[in-house]
Amino acid sequence: MLDSLIVPLFVTTDLPPEAELAEFGELLAETARELGHEGAGYAAFLAGKVFWLDRPVLPEQRPAAETELRFAGMLGYLAASGPGHTSRDVVCDVREAIGEAVAGRYGDVGVAPAVFAIRDQDVRERTPDSALSIDTRDASAELVTATRSYL
């Protein structure tokens, strides 16, 4: 069995109004494929669900709302392979990777994505039913198996 650390994760960020939720989810999942800390890389696997956190918009607000940034979120689990990882280090690594990926794909949206370790219970209780499932494609089978037991 692979030695791994599982971290429940919450990611939030602003996205341009034309951004697609599925594309954002794929970006997060693929960004988490390999992480590194102090020059040492390690395999990772992200599984979760993405959703919009937009405020309700009245019909008379639609023209203005279509030019505003949209607020997206992801709740899920990140598995990091190998011994000696701490939750803090893994979250720092994924925060840096996600920040670079979001800026690279969507440009400067004014603030870096927020990436937090959260309680396992919060992932299960707070994920909207309408959220889209995401996961890192072609990840290590051991990481996938370890993470799936939490979903």
Short mmCIF file of C-alpha atoms in Angstrom, two decimals:
data_model
loop_
_atom_site.label_atom_id
_atom_site.label_comp_id
_atom_site.label_asym_id
_atom_site.label_seq_id
_atom_site.Cartn_x
_atom_site.Cartn_y
_atom_site.Cartn_z
CA MET A 1 0.00 0.00 0.00
CA LEU A 2 1.26 3.45 -0.93
CA ASP A 3 2.17 5.80 1.93
CA SER A 4 0.01 8.89 1.44
CA LEU A 5 -1.56 11.84 3.21
CA ILE A 6 -5.19 12.78 2.49
CA VAL A 7 -6.15 16.43 3.01
CA PRO A 8 -9.77 17.67 2.77
CA LEU A 9 -9.57 20.86 0.71
CA PHE A 10 -11.58 23.99 -0.10
CA VAL A 11 -10.58 26.22 -3.03
CA THR A 12 -12.27 29.49 -3.94
CA THR A 13 -11.42 32.08 -6.56
CA ASP A 14 -12.85 34.75 -8.79
CA LEU A 15 -13.08 33.88 -12.48
CA PRO A 16 -13.88 35.96 -15.57
CA PRO A 17 -17.59 35.98 -16.50
CA GLU A 18 -17.00 33.79 -19.58
CA ALA A 19 -15.19 31.07 -17.60
CA GLU A 20 -16.65 27.57 -17.73
CA LEU A 21 -17.03 25.61 -14.53
CA ALA A 22 -15.97 22.26 -16.03
CA GLU A 23 -12.80 23.82 -17.45
CA PHE A 24 -11.99 25.34 -14.05
CA GLY A 25 -12.44 21.95 -12.40
CA GLU A 26 -10.18 20.26 -14.93
CA LEU A 27 -7.55 22.95 -14.39
CA LEU A 28 -7.57 22.31 -10.63
CA ALA A 29 -7.45 18.54 -11.00
CA GLU A 30 -4.59 18.53 -13.49
CA THR A 31 -2.63 21.17 -11.56
CA ALA A 32 -2.60 18.85 -8.54
CA ARG A 33 -0.98 15.98 -10.49
CA GLU A 34 2.51 16.71 -9.18
CA LEU A 35 3.40 19.02 -6.35
CA GLY A 36 6.71 20.03 -4.87
CA HIS A 37 8.15 21.42 -1.70
CA GLU A 38 11.70 22.66 -1.35
CA GLY A 39 12.78 21.05 -4.61
CA ALA A 40 11.35 17.59 -3.92
CA GLY A 41 8.42 16.68 -6.15
CA TYR A 42 5.73 14.16 -5.31
CA ALA A 43 2.69 12.71 -7.03
CA ALA A 44 -0.75 13.87 -5.96
CA PHE A 45 -4.39 13.23 -6.80
CA LEU A 46 -7.32 15.62 -6.40
CA ALA A 47 -10.94 14.47 -6.37
CA GLY A 48 -13.88 16.68 -5.56
CA LYS A 49 -16.63 18.85 -6.95
CA VAL A 50 -16.68 22.37 -8.39
CA PHE A 51 -19.56 24.84 -8.21
CA TRP A 52 -20.47 28.50 -8.60
CA LEU A 53 -20.77 30.62 -5.48
CA ASP A 54 -22.35 33.57 -7.28
CA ARG A 55 -24.76 35.86 -5.56
CA PRO A 56 -28.38 35.70 -6.72
CA VAL A 57 -28.96 38.06 -9.65
CA LEU A 58 -32.28 39.76 -10.34
CA PRO A 59 -33.35 40.13 -14.00
CA GLU A 60 -32.76 43.90 -13.93
CA GLN A 61 -29.15 43.28 -12.79
CA ARG A 62 -28.25 40.90 -15.63
CA PRO A 63 -26.44 43.27 -18.01
CA ALA A 64 -24.11 44.45 -15.24
CA ALA A 65 -23.76 40.96 -13.77
CA GLU A 66 -22.58 39.57 -17.12
CA THR A 67 -19.43 41.71 -16.91
CA GLU A 68 -18.61 40.94 -13.26
CA LEU A 69 -16.20 38.31 -12.07
CA ARG A 70 -17.79 35.03 -10.98
CA PHE A 71 -16.96 33.30 -7.72
CA ALA A 72 -16.22 29.56 -7.98
CA GLY A 73 -15.47 26.93 -5.37
CA MET A 74 -14.19 23.37 -5.05
CA LEU A 75 -14.57 20.97 -2.16
CA GLY A 76 -12.70 17.70 -2.23
CA TYR A 77 -9.73 15.62 -1.17
CA LEU A 78 -6.08 15.87 -2.10
CA ALA A 79 -3.89 12.79 -1.72
CA ALA A 80 -0.13 13.33 -1.56
CA SER A 81 2.17 10.34 -2.08
CA GLY A 82 5.17 9.51 0.02
CA PRO A 83 6.12 9.74 3.68
CA GLY A 84 6.95 12.81 5.72
CA HIS A 85 4.37 15.26 4.36
CA THR A 86 2.47 17.55 6.67
CA SER A 87 -0.95 18.96 5.84
CA ARG A 88 0.51 22.46 6.03
CA ASP A 89 3.25 21.68 3.49
CA VAL A 90 0.86 19.97 1.08
CA VAL A 91 -1.64 22.84 1.26
CA CYS A 92 1.17 25.36 0.65
CA ASP A 93 2.34 23.38 -2.36
CA VAL A 94 -1.12 23.04 -3.90
CA ARG A 95 -1.93 26.71 -3.12
CA GLU A 96 1.15 27.81 -5.05
CA ALA A 97 0.42 25.47 -7.97
CA ILE A 98 -3.25 26.49 -8.20
CA GLY A 99 -2.38 30.18 -7.96
CA GLU A 100 0.05 29.88 -10.87
CA ALA A 101 -2.37 27.80 -12.96
CA VAL A 102 -5.35 30.13 -12.44
CA ALA A 103 -3.25 33.21 -13.24
CA GLY A 104 -1.82 31.47 -16.30
CA ARG A 105 -5.24 30.48 -17.62
CA TYR A 106 -7.43 33.43 -16.61
CA GLY A 107 -4.94 36.25 -16.06
CA ASP A 108 -4.96 38.57 -13.08
CA VAL A 109 -8.41 38.47 -11.49
CA GLY A 110 -7.35 40.73 -8.64
CA VAL A 111 -6.67 38.20 -5.92
CA ALA A 112 -4.99 34.81 -5.69
CA PRO A 113 -7.17 31.74 -5.17
CA ALA A 114 -7.81 30.83 -1.55
CA VAL A 115 -6.85 27.25 -0.71
CA PHE A 116 -7.63 25.85 2.74
CA ALA A 117 -7.43 22.54 4.54
CA ILE A 118 -10.84 21.92 6.08
CA ARG A 119 -12.62 19.24 8.07
CA ASP A 120 -13.59 16.02 6.32
CA GLN A 121 -17.16 16.50 7.50
CA ASP A 122 -17.36 19.90 5.75
CA VAL A 123 -16.62 18.34 2.37
CA ARG A 124 -19.52 15.94 2.75
CA GLU A 125 -21.98 18.42 4.28
CA ARG A 126 -21.26 21.55 2.25
CA THR A 127 -20.85 20.28 -1.30
CA PRO A 128 -23.90 21.36 -3.33
CA ASP A 129 -25.88 18.60 -5.03
CA SER A 130 -25.53 20.43 -8.35
CA ALA A 131 -21.70 20.51 -8.22
CA LEU A 132 -19.64 18.93 -11.03
CA SER A 133 -17.31 16.06 -10.18
CA ILE A 134 -13.61 16.40 -10.97
CA ASP A 135 -10.51 14.28 -10.51
CA THR A 136 -6.94 14.05 -11.74
CA ARG A 137 -6.87 11.83 -14.82
CA ASP A 138 -4.48 8.90 -15.07
CA ALA A 139 -3.21 9.32 -11.52
CA SER A 140 -1.51 6.60 -9.51
CA ALA A 141 -4.00 3.80 -8.83
CA GLU A 142 -2.94 3.71 -5.17
CA LEU A 143 -3.67 7.43 -4.71
CA VAL A 144 -7.02 7.07 -6.46
CA THR A 145 -7.99 4.14 -4.23
CA ALA A 146 -6.88 5.91 -1.05
CA THR A 147 -8.86 9.04 -1.95
CA ARG A 148 -12.01 7.29 -3.20
CA SER A 149 -12.56 5.79 0.25
CA TYR A 150 -13.26 9.35 1.48
CA LEU A 151 -15.75 10.27 -1.24
#
